[in-house]
Short mmCIF file of C-alpha atoms and ligand atoms in Angstrom, two decimals:
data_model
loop_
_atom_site.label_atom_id
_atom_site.label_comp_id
_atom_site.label_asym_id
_atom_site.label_seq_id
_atom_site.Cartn_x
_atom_site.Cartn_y
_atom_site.Cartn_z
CA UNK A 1 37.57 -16.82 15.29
CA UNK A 2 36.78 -18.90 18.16
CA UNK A 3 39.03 -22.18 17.92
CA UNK A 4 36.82 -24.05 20.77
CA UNK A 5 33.27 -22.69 19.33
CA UNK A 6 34.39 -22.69 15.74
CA UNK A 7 32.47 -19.32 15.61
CA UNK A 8 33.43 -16.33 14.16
CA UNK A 9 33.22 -13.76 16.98
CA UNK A 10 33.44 -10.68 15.02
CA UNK A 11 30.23 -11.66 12.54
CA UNK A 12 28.90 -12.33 16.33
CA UNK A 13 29.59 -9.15 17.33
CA UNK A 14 28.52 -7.15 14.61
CA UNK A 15 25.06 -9.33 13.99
CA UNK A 16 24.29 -8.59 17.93
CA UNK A 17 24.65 -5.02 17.27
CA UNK A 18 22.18 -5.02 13.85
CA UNK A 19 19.57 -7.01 16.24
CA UNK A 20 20.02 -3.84 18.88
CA UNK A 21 19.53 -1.60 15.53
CA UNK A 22 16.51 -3.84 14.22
CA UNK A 23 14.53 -3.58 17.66
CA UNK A 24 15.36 0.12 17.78
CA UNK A 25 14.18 0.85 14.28
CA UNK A 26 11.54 -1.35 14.60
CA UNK A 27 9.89 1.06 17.80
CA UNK A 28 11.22 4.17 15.65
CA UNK A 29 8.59 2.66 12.92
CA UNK A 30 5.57 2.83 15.61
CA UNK A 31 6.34 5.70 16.75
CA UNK A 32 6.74 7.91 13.70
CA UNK A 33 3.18 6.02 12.60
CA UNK A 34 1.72 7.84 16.42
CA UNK A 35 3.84 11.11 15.21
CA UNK A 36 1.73 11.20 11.49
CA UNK A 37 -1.79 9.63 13.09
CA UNK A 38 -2.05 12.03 16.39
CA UNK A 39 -0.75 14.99 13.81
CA UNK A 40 2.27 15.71 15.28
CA UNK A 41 4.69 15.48 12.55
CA UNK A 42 1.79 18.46 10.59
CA UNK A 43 2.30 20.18 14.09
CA UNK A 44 5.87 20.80 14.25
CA UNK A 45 6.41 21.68 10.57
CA UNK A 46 4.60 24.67 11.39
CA UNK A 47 7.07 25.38 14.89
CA UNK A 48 10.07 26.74 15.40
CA UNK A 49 12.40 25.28 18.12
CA UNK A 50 9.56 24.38 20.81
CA UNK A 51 9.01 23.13 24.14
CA UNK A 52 7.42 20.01 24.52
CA UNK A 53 4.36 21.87 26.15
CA UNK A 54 4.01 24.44 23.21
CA UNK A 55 4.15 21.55 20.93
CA UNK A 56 1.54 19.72 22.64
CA UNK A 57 -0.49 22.75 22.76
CA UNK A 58 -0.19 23.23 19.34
CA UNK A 59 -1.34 19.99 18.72
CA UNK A 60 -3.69 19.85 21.04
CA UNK A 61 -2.57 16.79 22.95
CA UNK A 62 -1.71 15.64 25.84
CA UNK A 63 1.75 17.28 27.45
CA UNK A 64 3.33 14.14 29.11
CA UNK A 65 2.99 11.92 26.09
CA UNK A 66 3.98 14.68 23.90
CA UNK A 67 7.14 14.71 25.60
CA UNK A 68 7.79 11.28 25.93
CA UNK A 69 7.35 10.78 22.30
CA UNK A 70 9.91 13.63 21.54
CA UNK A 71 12.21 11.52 23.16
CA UNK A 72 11.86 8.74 21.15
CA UNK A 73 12.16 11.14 18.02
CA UNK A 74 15.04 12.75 19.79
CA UNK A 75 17.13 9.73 20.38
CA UNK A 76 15.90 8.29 16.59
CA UNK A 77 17.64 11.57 14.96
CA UNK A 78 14.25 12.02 13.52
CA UNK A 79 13.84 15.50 15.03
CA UNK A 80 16.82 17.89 16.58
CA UNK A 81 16.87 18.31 20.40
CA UNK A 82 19.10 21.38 21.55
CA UNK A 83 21.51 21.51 24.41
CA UNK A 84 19.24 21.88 27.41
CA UNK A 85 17.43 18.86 26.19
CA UNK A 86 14.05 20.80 26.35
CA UNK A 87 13.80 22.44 22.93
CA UNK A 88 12.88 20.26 19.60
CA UNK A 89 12.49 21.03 16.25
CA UNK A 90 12.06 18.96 13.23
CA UNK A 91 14.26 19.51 10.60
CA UNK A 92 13.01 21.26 7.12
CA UNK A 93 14.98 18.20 4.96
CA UNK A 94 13.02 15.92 7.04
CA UNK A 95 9.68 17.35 6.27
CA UNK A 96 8.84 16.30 2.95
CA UNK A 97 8.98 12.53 3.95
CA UNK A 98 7.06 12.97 7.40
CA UNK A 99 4.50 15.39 6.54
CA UNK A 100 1.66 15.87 3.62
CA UNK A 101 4.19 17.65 2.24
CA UNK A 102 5.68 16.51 -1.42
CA UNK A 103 3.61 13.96 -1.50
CA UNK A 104 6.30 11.46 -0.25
CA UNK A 105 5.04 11.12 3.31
CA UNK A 106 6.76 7.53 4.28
CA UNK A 107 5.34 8.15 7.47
CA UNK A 108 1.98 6.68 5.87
CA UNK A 109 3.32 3.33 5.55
CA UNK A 110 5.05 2.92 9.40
CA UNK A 111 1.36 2.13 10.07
CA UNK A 112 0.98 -1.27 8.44
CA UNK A 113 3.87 -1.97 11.19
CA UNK A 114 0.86 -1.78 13.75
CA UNK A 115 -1.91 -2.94 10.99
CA UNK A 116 -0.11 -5.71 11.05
CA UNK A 117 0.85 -6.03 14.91
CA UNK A 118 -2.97 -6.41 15.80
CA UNK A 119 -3.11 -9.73 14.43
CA UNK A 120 0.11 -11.46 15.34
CA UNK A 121 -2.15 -13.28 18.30
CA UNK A 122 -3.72 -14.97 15.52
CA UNK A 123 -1.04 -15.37 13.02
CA UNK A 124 1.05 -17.29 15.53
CA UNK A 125 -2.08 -19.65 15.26
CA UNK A 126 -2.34 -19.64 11.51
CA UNK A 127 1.42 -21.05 11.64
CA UNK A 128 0.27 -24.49 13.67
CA UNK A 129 -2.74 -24.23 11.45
CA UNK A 130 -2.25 -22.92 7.97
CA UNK A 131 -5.41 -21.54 8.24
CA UNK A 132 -5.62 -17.78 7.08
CA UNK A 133 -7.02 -14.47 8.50
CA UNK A 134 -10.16 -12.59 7.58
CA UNK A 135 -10.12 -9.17 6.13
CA UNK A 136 -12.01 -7.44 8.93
CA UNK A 137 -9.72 -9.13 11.37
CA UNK A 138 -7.04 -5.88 10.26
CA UNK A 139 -8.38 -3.35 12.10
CA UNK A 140 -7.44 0.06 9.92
CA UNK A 141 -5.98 -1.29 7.67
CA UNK A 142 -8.50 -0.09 4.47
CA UNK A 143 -8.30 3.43 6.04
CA UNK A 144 -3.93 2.95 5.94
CA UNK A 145 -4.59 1.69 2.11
CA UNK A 146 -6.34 4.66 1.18
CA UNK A 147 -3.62 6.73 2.57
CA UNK A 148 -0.99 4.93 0.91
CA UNK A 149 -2.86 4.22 -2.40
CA UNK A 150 -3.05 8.26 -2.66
CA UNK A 151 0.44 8.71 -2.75
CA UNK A 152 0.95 5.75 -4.69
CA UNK A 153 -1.24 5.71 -7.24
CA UNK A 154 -3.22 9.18 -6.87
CA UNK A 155 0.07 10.96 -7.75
CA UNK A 156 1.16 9.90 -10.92
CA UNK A 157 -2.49 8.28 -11.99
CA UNK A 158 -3.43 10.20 -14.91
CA UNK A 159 0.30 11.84 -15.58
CA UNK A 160 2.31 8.41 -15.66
CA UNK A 161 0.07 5.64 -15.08
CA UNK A 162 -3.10 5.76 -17.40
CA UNK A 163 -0.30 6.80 -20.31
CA UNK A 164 0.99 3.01 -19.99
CA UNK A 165 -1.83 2.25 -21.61
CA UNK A 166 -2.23 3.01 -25.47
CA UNK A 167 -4.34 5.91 -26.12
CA UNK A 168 -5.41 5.94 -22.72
CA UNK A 169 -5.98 9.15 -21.95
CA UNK A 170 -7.10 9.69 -25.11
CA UNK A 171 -9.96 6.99 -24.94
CA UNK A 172 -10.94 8.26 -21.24
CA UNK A 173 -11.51 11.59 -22.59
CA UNK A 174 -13.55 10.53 -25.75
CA UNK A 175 -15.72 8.19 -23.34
CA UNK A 176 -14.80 4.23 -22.46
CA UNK A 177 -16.10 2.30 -19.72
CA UNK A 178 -13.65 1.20 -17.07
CA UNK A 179 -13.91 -1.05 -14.17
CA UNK A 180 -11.36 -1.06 -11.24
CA UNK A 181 -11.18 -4.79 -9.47
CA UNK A 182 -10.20 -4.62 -5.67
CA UNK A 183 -10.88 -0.88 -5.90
CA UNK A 184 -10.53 -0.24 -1.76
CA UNK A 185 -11.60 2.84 -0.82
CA UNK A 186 -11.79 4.03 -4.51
CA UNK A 187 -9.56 6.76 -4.49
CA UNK A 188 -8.35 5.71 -8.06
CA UNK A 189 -11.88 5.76 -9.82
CA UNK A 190 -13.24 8.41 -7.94
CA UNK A 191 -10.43 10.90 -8.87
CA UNK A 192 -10.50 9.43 -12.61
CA UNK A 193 -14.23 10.07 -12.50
CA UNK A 194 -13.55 13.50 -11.70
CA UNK A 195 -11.44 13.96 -14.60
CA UNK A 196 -13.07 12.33 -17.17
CA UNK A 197 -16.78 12.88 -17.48
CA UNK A 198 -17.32 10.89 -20.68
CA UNK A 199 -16.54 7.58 -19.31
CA UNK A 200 -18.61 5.66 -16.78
CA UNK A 201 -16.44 3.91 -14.04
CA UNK A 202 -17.46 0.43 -11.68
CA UNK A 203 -15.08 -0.39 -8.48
CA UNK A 204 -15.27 -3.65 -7.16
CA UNK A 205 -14.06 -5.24 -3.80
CA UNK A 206 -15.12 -7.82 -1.20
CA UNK A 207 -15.35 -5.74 1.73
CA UNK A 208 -18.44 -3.16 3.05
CA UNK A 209 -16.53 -0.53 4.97
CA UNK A 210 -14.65 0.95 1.99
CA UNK A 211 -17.04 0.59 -0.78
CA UNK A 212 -19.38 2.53 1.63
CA UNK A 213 -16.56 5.15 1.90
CA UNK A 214 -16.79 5.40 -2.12
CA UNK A 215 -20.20 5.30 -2.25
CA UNK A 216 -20.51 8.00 -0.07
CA UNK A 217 -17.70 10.14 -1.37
CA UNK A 218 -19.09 10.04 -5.41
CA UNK A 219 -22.39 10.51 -3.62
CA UNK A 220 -20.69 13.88 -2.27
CA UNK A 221 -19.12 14.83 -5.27
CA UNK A 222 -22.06 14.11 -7.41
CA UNK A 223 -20.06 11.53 -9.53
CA UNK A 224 -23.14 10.40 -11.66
CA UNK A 225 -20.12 8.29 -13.90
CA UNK A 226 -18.99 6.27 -10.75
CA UNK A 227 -20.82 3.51 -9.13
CA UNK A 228 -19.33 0.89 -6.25
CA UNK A 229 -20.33 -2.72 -5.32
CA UNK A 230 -19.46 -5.03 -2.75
CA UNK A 231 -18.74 -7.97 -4.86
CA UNK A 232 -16.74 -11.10 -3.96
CA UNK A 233 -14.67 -12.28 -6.97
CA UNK A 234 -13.56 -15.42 -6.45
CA UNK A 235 -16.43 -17.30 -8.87
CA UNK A 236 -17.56 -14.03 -10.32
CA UNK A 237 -19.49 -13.85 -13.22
CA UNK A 238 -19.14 -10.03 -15.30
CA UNK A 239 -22.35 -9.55 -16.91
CA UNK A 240 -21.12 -6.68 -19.08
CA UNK A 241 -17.88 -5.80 -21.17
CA UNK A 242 -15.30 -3.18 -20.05
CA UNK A 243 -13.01 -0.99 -22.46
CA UNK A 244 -10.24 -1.17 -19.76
CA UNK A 245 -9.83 -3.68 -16.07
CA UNK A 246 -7.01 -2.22 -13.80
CA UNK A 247 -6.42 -4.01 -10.75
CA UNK A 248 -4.13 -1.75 -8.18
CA UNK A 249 -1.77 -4.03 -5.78
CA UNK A 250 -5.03 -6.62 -5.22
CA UNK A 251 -4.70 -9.05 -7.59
CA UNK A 252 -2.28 -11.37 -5.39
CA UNK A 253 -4.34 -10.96 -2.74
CA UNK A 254 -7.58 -12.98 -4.18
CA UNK A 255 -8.73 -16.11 -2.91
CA UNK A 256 -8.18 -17.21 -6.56
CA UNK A 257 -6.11 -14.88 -8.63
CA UNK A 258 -6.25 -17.15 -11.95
CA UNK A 259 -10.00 -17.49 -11.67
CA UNK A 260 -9.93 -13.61 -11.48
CA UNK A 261 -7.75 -13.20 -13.81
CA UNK A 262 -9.38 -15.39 -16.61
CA UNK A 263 -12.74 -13.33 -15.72
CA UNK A 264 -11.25 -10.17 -16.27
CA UNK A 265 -10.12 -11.54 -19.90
CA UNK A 266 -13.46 -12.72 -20.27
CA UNK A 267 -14.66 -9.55 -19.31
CA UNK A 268 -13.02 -7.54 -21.54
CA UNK A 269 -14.18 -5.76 -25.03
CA UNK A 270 -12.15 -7.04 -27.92
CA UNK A 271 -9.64 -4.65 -28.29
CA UNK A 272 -9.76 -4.00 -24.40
CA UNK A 273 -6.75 -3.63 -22.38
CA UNK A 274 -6.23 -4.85 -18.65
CA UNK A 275 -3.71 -2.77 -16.44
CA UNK A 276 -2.22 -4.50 -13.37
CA UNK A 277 -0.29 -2.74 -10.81
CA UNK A 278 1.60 -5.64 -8.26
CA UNK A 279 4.65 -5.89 -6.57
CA UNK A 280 7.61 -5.79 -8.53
CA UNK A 281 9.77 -8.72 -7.04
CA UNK A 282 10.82 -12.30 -8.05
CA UNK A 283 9.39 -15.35 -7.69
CA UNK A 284 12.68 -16.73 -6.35
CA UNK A 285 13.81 -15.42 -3.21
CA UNK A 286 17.54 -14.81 -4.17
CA UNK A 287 16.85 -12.41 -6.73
CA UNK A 288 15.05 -10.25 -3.80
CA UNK A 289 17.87 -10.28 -1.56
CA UNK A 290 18.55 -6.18 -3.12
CA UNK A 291 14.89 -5.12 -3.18
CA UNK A 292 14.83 -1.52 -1.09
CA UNK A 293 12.08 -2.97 0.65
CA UNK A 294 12.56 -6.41 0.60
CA UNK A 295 11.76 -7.33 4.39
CA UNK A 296 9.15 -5.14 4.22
CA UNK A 297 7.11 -6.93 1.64
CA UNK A 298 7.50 -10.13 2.58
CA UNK A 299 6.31 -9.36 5.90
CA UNK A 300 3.70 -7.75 4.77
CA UNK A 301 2.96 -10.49 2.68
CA UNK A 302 3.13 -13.21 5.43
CA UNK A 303 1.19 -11.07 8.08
CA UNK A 304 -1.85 -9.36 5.51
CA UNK A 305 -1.67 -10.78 1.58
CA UNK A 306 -1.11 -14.15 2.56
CA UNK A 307 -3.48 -14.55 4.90
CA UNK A 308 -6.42 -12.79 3.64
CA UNK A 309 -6.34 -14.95 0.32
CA UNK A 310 -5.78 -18.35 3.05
CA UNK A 311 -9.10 -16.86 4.90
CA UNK A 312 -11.13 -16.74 1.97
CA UNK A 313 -9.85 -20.71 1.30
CA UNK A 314 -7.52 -19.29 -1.54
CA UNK A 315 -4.17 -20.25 -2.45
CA UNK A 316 -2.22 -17.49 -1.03
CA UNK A 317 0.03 -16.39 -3.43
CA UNK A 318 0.91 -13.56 -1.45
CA UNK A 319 2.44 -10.35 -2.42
CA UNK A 320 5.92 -11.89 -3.64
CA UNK A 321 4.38 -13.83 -5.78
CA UNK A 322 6.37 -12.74 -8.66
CA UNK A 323 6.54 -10.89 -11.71
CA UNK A 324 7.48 -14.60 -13.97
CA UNK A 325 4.62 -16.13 -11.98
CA UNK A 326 2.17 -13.38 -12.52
CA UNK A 327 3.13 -13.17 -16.50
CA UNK A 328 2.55 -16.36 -17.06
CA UNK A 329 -1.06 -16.35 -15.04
CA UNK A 330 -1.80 -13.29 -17.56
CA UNK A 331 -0.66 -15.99 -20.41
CA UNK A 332 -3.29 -18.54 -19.12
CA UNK A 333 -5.68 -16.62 -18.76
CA UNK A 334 -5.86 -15.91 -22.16
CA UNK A 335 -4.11 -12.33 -22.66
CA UNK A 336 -1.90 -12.07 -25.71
CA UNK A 337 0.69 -9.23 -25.30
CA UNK A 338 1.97 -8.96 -21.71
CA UNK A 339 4.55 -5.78 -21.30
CA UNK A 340 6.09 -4.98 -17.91
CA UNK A 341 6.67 -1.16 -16.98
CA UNK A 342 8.25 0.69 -14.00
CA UNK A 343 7.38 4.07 -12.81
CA UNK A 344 9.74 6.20 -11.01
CA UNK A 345 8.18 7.10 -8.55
CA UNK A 346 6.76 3.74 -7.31
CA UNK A 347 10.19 1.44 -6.58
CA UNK A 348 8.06 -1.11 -5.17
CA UNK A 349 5.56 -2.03 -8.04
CA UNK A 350 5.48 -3.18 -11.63
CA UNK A 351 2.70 -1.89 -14.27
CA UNK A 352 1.80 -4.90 -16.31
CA UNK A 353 -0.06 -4.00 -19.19
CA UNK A 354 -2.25 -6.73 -21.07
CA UNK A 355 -4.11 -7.16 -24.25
CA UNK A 356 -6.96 -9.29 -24.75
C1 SAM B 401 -4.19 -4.32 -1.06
S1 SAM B 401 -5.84 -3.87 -1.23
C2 SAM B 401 -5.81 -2.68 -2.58
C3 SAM B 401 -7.01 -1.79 -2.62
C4 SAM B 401 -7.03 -0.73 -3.72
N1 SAM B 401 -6.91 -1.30 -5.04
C5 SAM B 401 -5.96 0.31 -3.49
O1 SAM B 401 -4.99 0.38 -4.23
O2 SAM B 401 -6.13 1.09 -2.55
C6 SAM B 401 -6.54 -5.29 -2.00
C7 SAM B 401 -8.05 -5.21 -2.14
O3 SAM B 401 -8.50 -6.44 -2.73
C8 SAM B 401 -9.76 -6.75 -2.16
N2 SAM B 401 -10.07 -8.19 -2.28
C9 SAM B 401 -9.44 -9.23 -1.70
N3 SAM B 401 -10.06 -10.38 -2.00
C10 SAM B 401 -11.12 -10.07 -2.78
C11 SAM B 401 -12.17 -10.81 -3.39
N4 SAM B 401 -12.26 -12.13 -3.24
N5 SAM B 401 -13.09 -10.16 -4.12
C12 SAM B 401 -13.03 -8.82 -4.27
N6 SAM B 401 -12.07 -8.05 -3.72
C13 SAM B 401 -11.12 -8.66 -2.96
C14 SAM B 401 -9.61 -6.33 -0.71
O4 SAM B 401 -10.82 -6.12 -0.04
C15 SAM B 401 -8.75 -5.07 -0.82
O5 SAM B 401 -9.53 -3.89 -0.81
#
């Protein structure tokens, strides 16, 4: 303790040190998303100890960044450099979470760290203003989505997820008609589609660039039981009924999530059952202080869900809105029985399923 400062030097000490380790981590982050987007992470799963020029030959790239990258992967433990400082190798334990691999590829979500990097230019504005941040604004960020909504949801969809819901599976083979709101790139329906030819599928979501990627994709695949629209939802008006709504991670980020929410009641067949995957944190900030990705989501939630609901004149609930808050919206809206689940395999999302 400092008697003239009244500060406690050591908790100095120690918190300049984490700021060191929070700037380095925080470059490790971009450059592990270069390593997975230039394919270089794919690349040296396939090497032995290599030079930096058989890596980059590998991977078709371009030597001197190759090897400047290395060092940054070098230096960040993330791959093994030997003696002579010239030979690198990426360990096998490492390659499940870096790599296609196991289907745990965190390297997928360092990109949001420069998703969300593009617009800090404008968010530094939106903090004078309070004004928010159109979608198109993020450049990539649909194409990271897709990426991260394959691993997320893709995995587990119809082995742990559709079983929340009663008789799902069940109902999807026999033939139901299901609508995904704030589908994205569609991966969800289109791979549902796939597997159940009996039911007829409709994916929603305010923006043209990935709707076109799911039109184009069922088009491929000759999905006759899938169909996508652009469709804003913020006054939206269902002019048909739906056996079962699910809404994956974009309910928070609506211009107005209770006027969505009370038209997916509204849009629902009697017995009809809504299933809501959002992010599984509190609505009061202390109870978040554990979350394994705490700092993460909210900053993910100030710099994209936020925003993008503000942009679109919405309240911005962003993503930490809470699971109490988003209960009781399902309550208004009109659902009856509310029941929270959690997956194993997704530690940063609850499964809300809802009952007319
Ligand atoms: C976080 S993304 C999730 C996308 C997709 N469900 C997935 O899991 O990959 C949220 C989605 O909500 C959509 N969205 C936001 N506001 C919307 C609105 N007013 N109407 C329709 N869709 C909206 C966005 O375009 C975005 O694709």
């Amino acid at each position: 303790m400092c008697v003239a400062c009244e500060m406690n030097l050591e908790q100095m000490e120690s918190f300049a040190q984490r700021m060191m380790q929070i700037i380095n981590e925080g470059s490790l982050g971009l450059m592990i998303s270069l390593g997975h987007r230039t394919g270089l992470f794919e690349c040296m799963k396939t090497m032995e100890w290599a030079t930096s020029v058989e890596i980059a030959k590998v991977a078709n790239l371009n030597e001197r960044y190759v090897r400047e990258w290395l060092g940054a992967m070098a230096v960040g433990r993330i791959v093994t450099v030997d003696n002579t400082g010239k030979l690198f190798n990426l360990p096998k334990e490492h390659v499940p979470f870096l790599t296609r691999e196991g289907g745990n590829n965190i390297a997928v979500y360092a990109q949001y760290l420069s998703v969300m990097g593009g617009v800090e230019d404008r968010l530094v504005q939106c903090f004078e203003t309070g004004e928010g941040i159109a979608y198109e604004a993020y450049d990539r960020f649909h194409e990271v989505m897709a990426e991260d909504s394959e691993q997320t949801v893709l995995s587990s969809l119809v082995e742990d997820i559709i079983p929340l819901v009663p008789n799902g599976l069940e109902k999807l083979e026999e033939g139901i008609s299901v609508l995904d709101v704030g589908c994205g790139s569609g991966k969800a329906l289109l791979m549902l589609a796939e597997h159940f030819p009996n039911s007829n599928f409709e994916g929603l979501d305010l923006c043209g660039p990935p709707i076109k990627s799911a039109q184009e994709i069922a088009m491929q695949k000759e999905l006759k039981n899938a169909i996508f629209e652009q469709t804003d939802l913020t006054n939206f008006e269902f002019e048909r009924k739906y056996d079962l709504i699910m809404a994956f991670d974009a309910i928070h980020d609506q211009a107005r999530p209770d006027l969505v929410l009370k038209s997916i009641h509204g849009a629902l067949e009697t017995n009809g059952i809504f299933l809501m995957q959002d992010i599984d944190a509190s609505e009061n900030v202390c109870n978040n202080l554990d979350l394994p990705l705490g700092s993460m989501l909210y900053a993910a939630s100030c710099m994209h869900c936020m925003p993008v609901s503000l942009g679109q004149n919405g309240m911005g609930l962003g993503a930490m809105w809470g699971v109490e808050r988003a209960g009781r919206m399902l309550t208004e809206a009109g659902f009856t029985s509310v029941k929270e689940h959690r997956l194993e395999h997704d530690v940063q999302n609850c499964y809300f399923v809802a009952h007319k």
